[in-house]
XYZ file of C-alpha atoms in Angstrom:
659
model
C 8.975 -22.025 139.681
C 11.570 -19.333 139.199
C 11.377 -19.191 135.410
C 15.004 -18.963 134.391
C 16.274 -18.363 130.941
C 16.850 -21.816 129.543
C 18.564 -25.119 130.178
C 20.541 -27.751 128.322
C 22.418 -27.408 125.045
C 21.650 -28.004 121.383
C 23.280 -31.052 119.819
C 25.707 -28.908 117.832
C 27.169 -26.780 120.609
C 28.440 -23.278 120.059
C 31.929 -24.129 121.240
C 32.215 -27.028 118.778
C 30.842 -25.049 115.834
C 32.994 -22.021 116.551
C 35.971 -24.312 117.054
C 35.342 -25.847 113.644
C 35.176 -22.397 112.071
C 38.468 -21.432 113.714
C 40.412 -24.311 112.192
C 38.719 -23.934 108.821
C 36.419 -26.965 109.027
C 33.333 -26.744 106.879
C 29.936 -27.067 108.551
C 27.573 -29.448 106.848
C 24.109 -28.492 108.062
C 20.993 -29.219 106.074
C 20.331 -26.681 103.363
C 17.582 -24.176 104.045
C 15.287 -26.032 101.628
C 15.865 -29.256 103.535
C 15.145 -27.458 106.802
C 11.876 -26.089 105.428
C 10.948 -29.601 104.290
C 11.683 -30.889 107.802
C 9.473 -28.175 109.316
C 6.705 -28.890 106.795
C 6.763 -32.616 107.647
C 6.580 -31.762 111.334
C 3.595 -29.474 110.748
C 1.795 -32.217 108.843
C 2.503 -34.730 111.600
C 1.129 -32.361 114.263
C -2.054 -31.717 112.297
C -3.344 -35.197 113.223
C -3.405 -34.518 116.989
C -6.241 -32.760 118.814
C -5.539 -29.504 120.645
C -7.108 -30.761 123.856
C -4.952 -33.904 123.962
C -1.740 -32.007 123.204
C -2.444 -29.266 125.744
C -3.393 -31.829 128.371
C -0.212 -33.875 127.899
C 2.128 -30.882 127.818
C 0.274 -29.134 130.635
C 0.532 -32.210 132.857
C 4.195 -32.505 131.943
C 4.868 -28.970 133.169
C 2.669 -29.509 136.209
C 4.629 -32.450 137.592
C 8.110 -31.901 136.126
C 10.644 -29.090 136.280
C 12.877 -27.751 133.515
C 15.793 -30.039 134.351
C 13.539 -33.096 134.669
C 11.983 -32.487 131.238
C 15.450 -31.933 129.784
C 16.768 -35.205 131.235
C 13.658 -37.294 130.515
C 12.940 -36.179 126.948
C 16.203 -34.619 125.758
C 14.769 -31.164 125.118
C 17.480 -28.527 125.327
C 15.234 -25.525 125.919
C 12.007 -27.061 127.286
C 9.751 -24.013 127.616
C 10.679 -22.469 124.267
C 10.580 -25.817 122.462
C 7.255 -27.038 123.875
C 5.743 -23.643 123.083
C 7.127 -23.875 119.539
C 5.516 -27.311 119.222
C 2.148 -25.916 120.318
C 2.547 -22.912 118.032
C 3.154 -25.247 115.076
C 0.072 -27.234 116.104
C -2.017 -24.067 115.822
C -1.033 -23.683 112.157
C -3.470 -26.418 111.128
C -7.239 -26.665 111.696
C -8.625 -28.964 114.377
C -8.783 -32.582 113.100
C -12.183 -34.286 113.082
C -10.776 -37.260 114.983
C -7.435 -36.839 116.729
C -4.747 -39.502 116.926
C -3.775 -41.099 120.241
C -0.996 -39.251 122.021
C 1.076 -41.415 124.348
C 4.598 -41.120 125.691
C 6.214 -42.715 122.623
C 4.379 -40.339 120.256
C 5.359 -37.404 122.457
C 9.005 -38.478 122.448
C 9.002 -38.664 118.643
C 7.577 -35.141 118.442
C 10.177 -33.866 120.905
C 12.952 -35.499 118.858
C 11.681 -33.688 115.785
C 11.588 -30.343 117.617
C 15.149 -30.890 118.810
C 16.263 -31.666 115.271
C 14.598 -28.521 113.912
C 16.236 -26.310 116.560
C 19.651 -27.876 115.901
C 19.521 -27.362 112.163
C 17.974 -23.921 112.440
C 20.829 -22.745 114.661
C 23.329 -24.170 112.165
C 21.876 -21.880 109.468
C 23.341 -18.872 111.270
C 26.930 -20.066 111.099
C 28.889 -18.584 108.257
C 32.204 -19.735 106.895
C 34.788 -17.120 107.801
C 37.203 -16.589 104.903
C 39.888 -14.043 104.126
C 43.330 -13.117 105.392
C 44.071 -14.093 108.973
C 43.701 -10.655 110.679
C 40.409 -9.961 108.882
C 39.209 -13.517 109.481
C 39.902 -13.309 113.204
C 38.094 -9.972 113.499
C 35.020 -11.413 111.763
C 35.239 -14.527 113.879
C 35.214 -12.507 117.101
C 32.085 -10.680 115.949
C 30.488 -13.963 114.871
C 31.072 -15.509 118.264
C 29.359 -12.625 120.058
C 26.518 -12.529 117.540
C 25.972 -16.279 117.804
C 25.899 -16.177 121.610
C 23.127 -13.565 121.470
C 21.207 -15.373 118.708
C 21.253 -18.659 120.624
C 20.129 -16.759 123.703
C 17.261 -15.150 121.767
C 16.098 -18.399 120.126
C 16.074 -20.344 123.385
C 15.008 -17.761 125.967
C 11.457 -16.843 127.043
C 10.739 -13.163 126.628
C 9.566 -12.618 130.217
C 11.246 -14.355 133.150
C 10.933 -14.233 136.920
C 8.656 -15.659 139.561
C 4.887 -15.330 139.332
C 4.950 -12.806 142.202
C 7.616 -10.689 140.490
C 5.685 -10.619 137.232
C 2.420 -9.735 138.991
C 4.173 -6.849 140.728
C 5.501 -5.675 137.370
C 1.970 -5.809 136.022
C 0.875 -3.477 138.834
C 3.725 -0.987 138.726
C 4.291 -0.775 134.996
C 0.746 -0.909 133.628
C -1.800 0.035 136.309
C -1.041 3.787 135.904
C -2.498 3.424 132.397
C -5.715 1.681 133.384
C -7.894 4.325 131.749
C -6.115 4.071 128.399
C -6.178 0.266 128.454
C -9.864 0.215 129.403
C -10.665 2.373 126.378
C -8.396 0.504 123.944
C -8.815 -3.201 124.813
C -11.829 -3.129 127.141
C -9.808 -4.133 130.207
C -7.605 -2.294 132.657
C -4.338 -3.750 133.968
C -5.972 -3.958 137.399
C -8.834 -6.022 135.944
C -6.389 -8.271 134.074
C -4.599 -8.882 137.352
C -7.922 -9.929 138.910
C -8.612 -12.335 136.040
C -5.181 -13.912 136.475
C -5.766 -14.368 140.208
C -9.227 -15.910 139.772
C -8.107 -18.251 136.979
C -5.010 -19.184 138.966
C -7.153 -20.081 141.988
C -9.515 -22.141 139.826
C -6.660 -24.067 138.232
C -4.915 -24.536 141.587
C -8.117 -25.960 143.062
C -8.267 -28.524 140.258
C -4.600 -29.382 140.694
C -5.064 -29.845 144.444
C -8.005 -32.189 143.781
C -5.923 -34.110 141.247
C -3.080 -34.545 143.712
C -5.488 -35.743 146.440
C -6.909 -38.335 144.053
C -3.396 -39.532 143.204
C -2.590 -39.954 146.913
C -5.907 -41.715 147.590
C -5.272 -44.070 144.660
C -1.798 -44.933 146.004
C -3.167 -45.575 149.510
C -5.907 -47.892 148.260
C -3.474 -49.814 146.089
C -1.148 -50.226 149.097
C -4.025 -51.553 151.232
C -5.073 -53.997 148.512
C -1.502 -55.260 148.223
C -1.457 -56.037 151.964
C -4.697 -58.057 151.679
C -3.187 -60.248 148.971
C -4.896 -61.831 145.971
C -7.601 -63.821 147.791
C -11.022 -62.117 147.375
C -12.571 -60.872 150.621
C -15.311 -58.439 151.498
C -12.635 -55.890 152.385
C -10.820 -56.304 149.076
C -14.084 -56.012 147.133
C -14.939 -52.799 148.973
C -11.468 -51.414 148.264
C -11.805 -52.381 144.591
C -15.072 -50.451 144.311
C -13.530 -47.444 146.031
C -10.580 -47.600 143.635
C -12.930 -47.711 140.625
C -14.726 -44.593 141.868
C -11.438 -42.760 142.446
C -10.140 -43.754 139.009
C -13.328 -42.406 137.429
C -12.898 -39.095 139.240
C -9.205 -39.066 138.395
C -9.917 -39.680 134.726
C -12.438 -36.830 134.622
C -10.056 -34.499 136.492
C -6.975 -35.223 134.415
C -8.947 -34.571 131.232
C -10.099 -31.120 132.332
C -7.731 -29.770 135.002
C -6.287 -27.135 132.629
C -9.682 -26.026 131.241
C -10.945 -22.488 131.819
C -14.604 -21.765 131.095
C -16.278 -18.438 130.478
C -19.331 -19.606 132.416
C -17.200 -20.283 135.527
C -15.837 -16.734 135.325
C -19.350 -15.226 135.414
C -19.393 -15.550 139.200
C -16.586 -12.975 139.334
C -16.842 -10.730 136.242
C -19.374 -9.119 133.912
C -19.951 -10.797 130.563
C -18.506 -7.815 128.677
C -15.254 -8.044 130.664
C -15.059 -11.792 130.095
C -15.524 -11.257 126.363
C -12.737 -8.649 126.325
C -10.431 -10.955 128.265
C -11.277 -13.842 125.928
C -10.525 -11.735 122.889
C -7.199 -10.456 124.232
C -5.741 -13.664 125.698
C -7.136 -16.615 123.719
C -6.297 -17.900 120.262
C -8.082 -20.281 117.873
C -6.363 -23.133 116.106
C -6.074 -22.618 112.367
C -6.608 -18.850 112.699
C -3.246 -17.695 114.019
C -0.242 -16.110 112.329
C 1.587 -18.952 110.601
C 4.625 -20.072 112.621
C 7.660 -21.486 110.812
C 11.010 -20.793 112.468
C 11.883 -21.203 116.160
C 12.509 -17.444 116.489
C 9.339 -16.332 114.662
C 6.703 -14.528 116.717
C 4.773 -17.198 118.608
C 1.273 -16.095 119.531
C 1.268 -18.316 122.640
C 3.663 -15.966 124.427
C 0.965 -13.258 124.388
C -2.206 -15.361 123.972
C -1.505 -18.458 126.090
C -5.071 -19.826 126.176
C -6.247 -22.017 123.277
C -9.986 -22.081 122.588
C -11.487 -25.582 122.533
C -15.073 -24.406 121.968
C -17.149 -21.248 122.484
C -17.064 -21.620 126.281
C -13.805 -23.427 127.099
C -10.128 -22.677 126.603
C -7.092 -24.635 127.823
C -3.950 -23.316 129.449
C -0.783 -24.294 127.621
C 1.474 -23.800 130.657
C 0.069 -23.636 134.177
C 1.604 -20.377 135.418
C 2.315 -18.424 132.232
C -0.758 -16.180 132.056
C 0.877 -13.378 134.053
C 4.034 -13.527 131.908
C 1.901 -13.382 128.766
C -0.058 -10.419 130.135
C 3.137 -8.401 130.670
C 4.373 -9.212 127.159
C 1.012 -8.414 125.524
C 0.502 -5.156 127.416
C 4.053 -4.065 126.677
C 3.383 -4.556 122.952
C 0.162 -2.571 123.337
C 1.780 0.325 125.180
C 4.882 0.660 123.008
C 2.828 1.720 119.998
C 0.152 3.650 121.898
C -0.471 7.428 121.929
C 0.766 7.416 125.553
C 4.007 5.540 124.794
C 6.197 8.455 125.943
C 4.483 8.493 129.347
C 4.717 4.718 129.481
C 8.487 4.716 128.920
C 8.961 7.500 131.462
C 6.954 5.572 134.058
C 8.936 2.428 133.250
C 12.212 4.274 133.891
C 10.926 5.817 137.107
C 9.606 2.454 138.321
C 12.957 0.784 137.681
C 14.813 3.389 139.754
C 12.246 3.271 142.556
C 12.313 -0.531 142.737
C 16.113 -0.509 142.740
C 16.112 1.886 145.715
C 13.671 -0.365 147.586
C 15.810 -3.459 146.990
C 19.028 -1.725 148.054
C 17.363 -0.331 151.177
C 16.209 -3.824 152.173
C 19.760 -5.210 152.220
C 21.532 -1.982 153.285
C 19.054 -0.421 155.740
C 21.620 1.947 157.300
C 23.006 3.314 154.032
C 22.274 6.811 152.721
C 20.590 6.526 149.320
C 20.561 9.503 146.952
C 18.181 9.380 143.977
C 18.242 11.388 140.753
C 21.029 13.810 141.669
C 23.649 15.405 139.407
C 27.412 15.741 139.687
C 27.349 19.201 138.095
C 25.299 22.307 139.054
C 23.918 22.765 135.519
C 21.721 19.611 135.669
C 24.149 17.585 133.599
C 25.188 13.977 134.264
C 22.313 12.672 136.354
C 22.885 9.605 138.553
C 19.989 7.282 139.324
C 21.160 5.963 142.704
C 24.227 6.723 144.779
C 24.534 4.644 147.933
C 26.799 6.087 150.619
C 27.673 3.412 153.162
C 31.267 4.111 154.316
C 33.688 2.578 153.611
C 31.513 1.391 150.708
C 30.171 3.481 147.852
C 27.743 2.111 145.264
C 26.938 4.008 142.087
C 23.899 2.436 140.430
C 22.719 3.474 136.982
C 19.433 2.016 135.697
C 18.589 1.403 132.035
C 15.052 0.292 131.170
C 15.450 -0.284 127.432
C 15.480 -3.768 125.913
C 17.920 -5.420 123.554
C 16.428 -5.472 120.059
C 15.958 -8.865 118.369
C 19.143 -9.866 116.493
C 19.351 -9.991 112.714
C 19.593 -13.422 111.135
C 22.801 -12.264 109.447
C 25.244 -12.662 112.326
C 27.737 -9.995 111.268
C 24.980 -7.442 110.608
C 23.425 -8.448 113.906
C 26.707 -7.722 115.658
C 26.513 -4.079 114.548
C 23.003 -3.786 116.018
C 24.184 -5.359 119.278
C 27.047 -2.910 119.662
C 24.699 -0.029 118.876
C 22.228 -1.112 121.573
C 24.993 -1.856 124.072
C 26.723 1.510 123.608
C 23.644 3.683 123.044
C 22.093 6.121 125.509
C 19.949 3.349 127.003
C 22.655 0.678 126.984
C 24.974 -0.883 129.544
C 28.084 0.927 128.288
C 26.372 4.287 128.849
C 25.401 3.238 132.370
C 29.008 2.232 133.094
C 30.328 5.543 131.755
C 27.870 7.464 133.942
C 28.844 5.519 137.055
C 32.546 6.002 136.373
C 32.155 9.792 136.407
C 31.655 9.542 140.176
C 33.643 6.387 140.910
C 36.814 7.550 139.152
C 36.855 10.853 141.057
C 36.451 9.125 144.416
C 39.233 6.662 143.554
C 41.432 9.644 142.654
C 40.774 11.238 146.049
C 38.476 13.981 144.717
C 35.368 14.920 146.719
C 32.139 14.873 144.668
C 29.279 17.301 145.374
C 25.799 16.138 144.343
C 23.277 18.686 143.058
C 19.519 18.864 142.669
C 17.988 19.776 139.333
C 17.924 23.406 140.509
C 21.688 23.351 141.085
C 21.513 23.210 144.869
C 24.066 21.069 146.707
C 22.298 18.119 148.336
C 25.322 16.190 149.588
C 29.094 15.928 149.245
C 30.781 12.565 148.852
C 34.065 12.747 150.734
C 36.655 10.616 148.979
C 38.450 9.932 152.259
C 35.421 8.007 153.549
C 35.375 5.393 150.786
C 37.868 2.613 150.176
C 35.529 0.225 148.333
C 33.819 1.724 145.270
C 31.534 -0.399 143.093
C 29.387 0.296 140.023
C 26.101 -1.448 139.249
C 24.472 -1.217 135.813
C 20.881 -2.319 136.388
C 18.643 -3.232 133.448
C 14.883 -3.699 133.353
C 15.114 -6.711 131.041
C 17.622 -9.510 130.645
C 20.574 -8.720 128.360
C 21.895 -12.285 128.512
C 25.515 -12.881 127.625
C 26.161 -9.187 127.018
C 25.478 -8.549 130.728
C 26.925 -11.671 132.333
C 30.087 -11.468 130.213
C 30.629 -7.721 130.006
C 34.145 -8.109 128.632
C 32.596 -9.088 125.287
C 31.724 -5.488 124.438
C 32.319 -3.132 127.354
C 35.020 -0.477 126.985
C 36.799 -0.053 130.283
C 36.849 3.453 131.716
C 39.663 2.907 134.202
C 37.720 1.146 136.929
C 36.735 -2.500 137.359
C 33.878 -3.954 135.371
C 30.487 -3.229 136.949
C 27.921 -5.760 138.062
C 25.101 -5.767 135.474
C 22.031 -7.669 136.745
C 18.447 -7.130 135.655
C 15.895 -5.947 138.206
C 14.208 -9.304 138.832
C 17.515 -11.108 139.246
C 18.807 -8.535 141.736
C 15.543 -8.713 143.661
C 15.646 -12.520 143.716
C 19.262 -12.513 144.866
C 18.678 -10.008 147.669
C 15.576 -11.910 148.818
C 17.684 -15.087 148.981
C 20.398 -13.292 150.977
C 17.789 -12.148 153.486
C 16.221 -15.620 153.565
C 19.582 -17.023 154.638
C 19.853 -14.388 157.368
C 22.627 -12.560 155.543
C 22.956 -8.842 154.935
C 25.403 -6.022 154.300
C 28.653 -7.994 154.585
C 27.564 -10.771 152.226
C 26.092 -8.358 149.683
C 29.306 -6.367 149.362
C 31.383 -9.544 149.293
C 29.362 -10.809 146.340
C 29.629 -7.547 144.380
C 33.393 -7.381 144.986
C 34.030 -11.007 144.043
C 31.634 -10.896 141.079
C 33.655 -8.087 139.502
C 36.756 -10.290 139.608
C 35.241 -13.052 137.482
C 35.520 -11.243 134.126
C 36.524 -12.605 131.655
C 37.282 -16.111 132.938
C 33.965 -17.353 134.355
C 31.132 -17.735 131.852
C 27.390 -18.270 132.130
C 24.370 -17.100 130.156
C 22.360 -16.397 133.325
C 23.302 -14.047 136.156
C 21.352 -16.233 138.569
C 23.980 -18.969 138.228
C 26.603 -16.654 139.768
C 24.098 -15.586 142.413
C 23.113 -19.201 143.065
C 26.757 -20.216 143.515
C 27.097 -17.519 146.173
C 23.829 -18.377 147.944
C 24.938 -22.007 148.186
C 28.425 -21.268 149.500
C 28.525 -17.699 150.815
C 31.441 -16.793 148.552
C 32.697 -16.820 144.955
C 36.260 -17.355 146.147
C 36.608 -20.776 144.486
C 35.753 -19.204 141.129
C 38.052 -16.223 141.716
C 40.954 -18.587 142.430
C 40.143 -21.078 139.652
C 42.843 -21.408 137.012
C 41.851 -20.880 133.420
C 38.360 -20.235 132.093
C 35.306 -21.794 133.734
C 31.726 -22.366 132.620
C 29.008 -22.318 135.286
C 26.121 -24.753 135.012
C 22.595 -23.335 135.080
C 21.912 -25.895 137.839
C 23.532 -23.462 140.285
C 20.324 -21.401 140.095
C 18.173 -24.299 141.341
C 18.661 -22.968 144.868
C 16.180 -20.164 144.128
C 13.481 -22.736 143.321
C 14.243 -24.447 146.644
C 13.963 -21.182 148.562
C 10.696 -20.275 146.827
C 9.285 -23.735 147.627
C 10.212 -23.292 151.301
C 8.567 -19.858 151.383
C 5.386 -21.467 149.996
C 5.314 -23.979 152.841
C 7.387 -26.700 151.197
C 10.462 -28.502 152.510
C 13.329 -26.515 153.988
C 15.803 -25.421 151.320
C 19.134 -27.240 151.219
C 22.371 -25.654 150.016
C 24.932 -27.487 147.891
C 28.379 -26.371 149.041
C 30.363 -28.703 146.793
C 32.449 -26.885 144.210
C 32.708 -28.728 140.901
C 34.527 -26.457 138.484
C 35.031 -27.531 134.875
C 37.467 -25.682 132.660
C 36.134 -24.513 129.329
C 39.104 -26.107 127.604
C 37.792 -29.547 128.548
C 34.678 -28.826 126.460
C 36.553 -27.870 123.288
C 36.592 -30.292 120.361
C 39.728 -32.453 120.214
C 40.643 -31.387 116.675
C 40.587 -27.708 117.689
C 42.896 -28.262 120.656
C 45.287 -30.201 118.405
C 45.347 -27.382 115.838
C 46.071 -24.769 118.504
C 48.949 -26.840 119.845
C 50.338 -27.348 116.309
C 50.368 -23.575 115.718
C 52.086 -22.983 119.039
C 54.831 -25.442 118.168
C 55.256 -23.805 114.757
C 55.706 -20.398 116.398
C 58.803 -21.664 118.209
C 60.577 -22.788 115.004
C 62.732 -20.804 112.593
C 60.712 -18.857 110.040
C 60.334 -20.521 106.634
C 61.091 -17.210 104.848
C 64.804 -17.700 105.510
C 65.319 -14.657 107.732
C 66.851 -16.793 110.458
C 64.475 -15.365 113.064
C 61.892 -17.281 115.057
C 58.562 -17.564 113.244
C 56.699 -15.793 116.080
C 59.060 -12.798 115.717
C 58.886 -12.724 111.927
C 56.077 -13.655 109.533
C 53.613 -14.518 112.285
C 53.448 -10.805 113.151
C 52.628 -9.979 109.531
C 49.814 -12.554 109.515
C 48.106 -11.061 112.553
C 47.267 -12.554 115.954
C 47.239 -16.331 116.333
C 45.583 -18.562 118.906
C 47.617 -18.542 122.090
C 47.557 -20.332 125.421
C 46.650 -18.247 128.444
C 46.403 -19.740 131.928
C 45.402 -23.128 130.593
C 42.600 -21.745 128.420
C 42.434 -21.482 124.652
C 41.802 -17.946 123.446
C 42.251 -16.015 120.248
C 44.571 -13.118 120.899
C 42.632 -9.931 120.361
C 39.283 -11.742 120.437
C 36.871 -10.433 123.085
C 35.211 -13.814 123.565
C 36.711 -16.901 125.113
C 35.638 -20.098 123.446
C 32.500 -20.722 125.473
C 29.866 -23.399 125.474
C 26.436 -21.803 125.418
C 24.497 -24.072 127.770
C 21.067 -23.675 126.217
């Protein structure tokens, strides 16, 4: 599965809550004490269930259902993050002597409680915005951006991407430090990769056996149905066969997600197994106490839960590689070789970007790590000369720091990260140094670090100039909706994907038999979608294009639009086809829903009331229209723009965060 960011939406949606704040409505969430009581009750309830039963039920759920299916069946808004939170809360308590039964109804009740906790926890972040109108609107704009990022952080897995992408990251980013890792944790990155492969094969073998038993059971039941209810020798034989299969099925379903140290001895030394066990397994009742949905959850770095001295269970079938990347990143960031690690991370990002670009633009000239001045100032990561097209790609490997729980304080941290030396704004500024000169008709020489001219970009050759700000990690809304924070430098907004998303998109283009023309069409059309078309995931824009071959419908759409995360399902279909599954199908229908349709009725009514008031004579007695008199003194008011409600001066359209 292409592990995307998240899916669904919390019961109290961002657009509704922000809308209520705009018209002065008071939120009425549970108090923090009530929330803590709710969490405490949930923890007590979980303490009665055995780890093995819970892991088996959730593991089977993830094995046979996708994100959207879990969302629709059980009402979870962010299935991976919420099921992992549930398991993390389970680990707070010791193992019960006798565990309670865990059926579908019990599971649904637990899911309902998780949903309630997430809803009320999110509500804690909303602050009433008071003060004079100009100051209130400025705070509100910051609150909207801060809330979008907080909701993203609460509901998004730390590491995303396909299993293959994450395994490649494990190789490129950590294998150069095998010696350090061997000395510090007893395992090298290369050895960890081998463990993941062996365990993955063992689990896959069990899953394959389970699926064969399910098919055999269905076939026998179909044969027995044809024979009817009268007992015959054939029906008795089939009944015995079915009993045997059900026994095997029962044994398999109870242990398919088990990993044993003894089974690993055929592949690894005992000392290596012990090191792996220590680094990637956790013990119930002995973990860091989890309380809030955004607290550090040990399962994202130690995804295997020990059931006894020899056996551990996998919480999610394919998450060991993702956990390994997260755990090793934590290890390396605070290590004595952290400076070398960050340098290698930066170099890897640039190298991978060049490889991806070369795969879709094989005839283009790609320049790496050159300068636009002879004194080694203003380095550019990648410049792609492909007349009449010019791409200036700047790569930033830093991550967005976790947001503060105080939204307004968190906003200041966000802007600092976004505009800092390792942020998207800096990448845009760097790219514009070249792009703006070419647009102005000025030739740009490119220099090596020694000041030697390596190439000259002739402005006359380029009529289509595009900037790409590539990040190593996902920056969420701040990247997909650049207009929230980016300061324009004269050119169009850049495209700001992360590495895995760009790789997945290019792979999908090639899978469809597309190439240069389609790639440039996407980049050009994508830049035209700011600020009207919203989504929290870049893969929704990419998925729309892969399905239809164009973003033209979105470019021409009137008003503001929100893209459903379902658009990215096409990448799962393509991956399934590449693994030998059914041929991918492409949905070319274009259902576009305006954001305004998602706004609460009372907010729309208030906006319309203010607009009508602006057209009347001012109450101060000046004789002038209100909009030309006291309204100016009160600061910007909500105004109608192209059928979409927006606060004048606010960088964020009212947007529903589809968590």
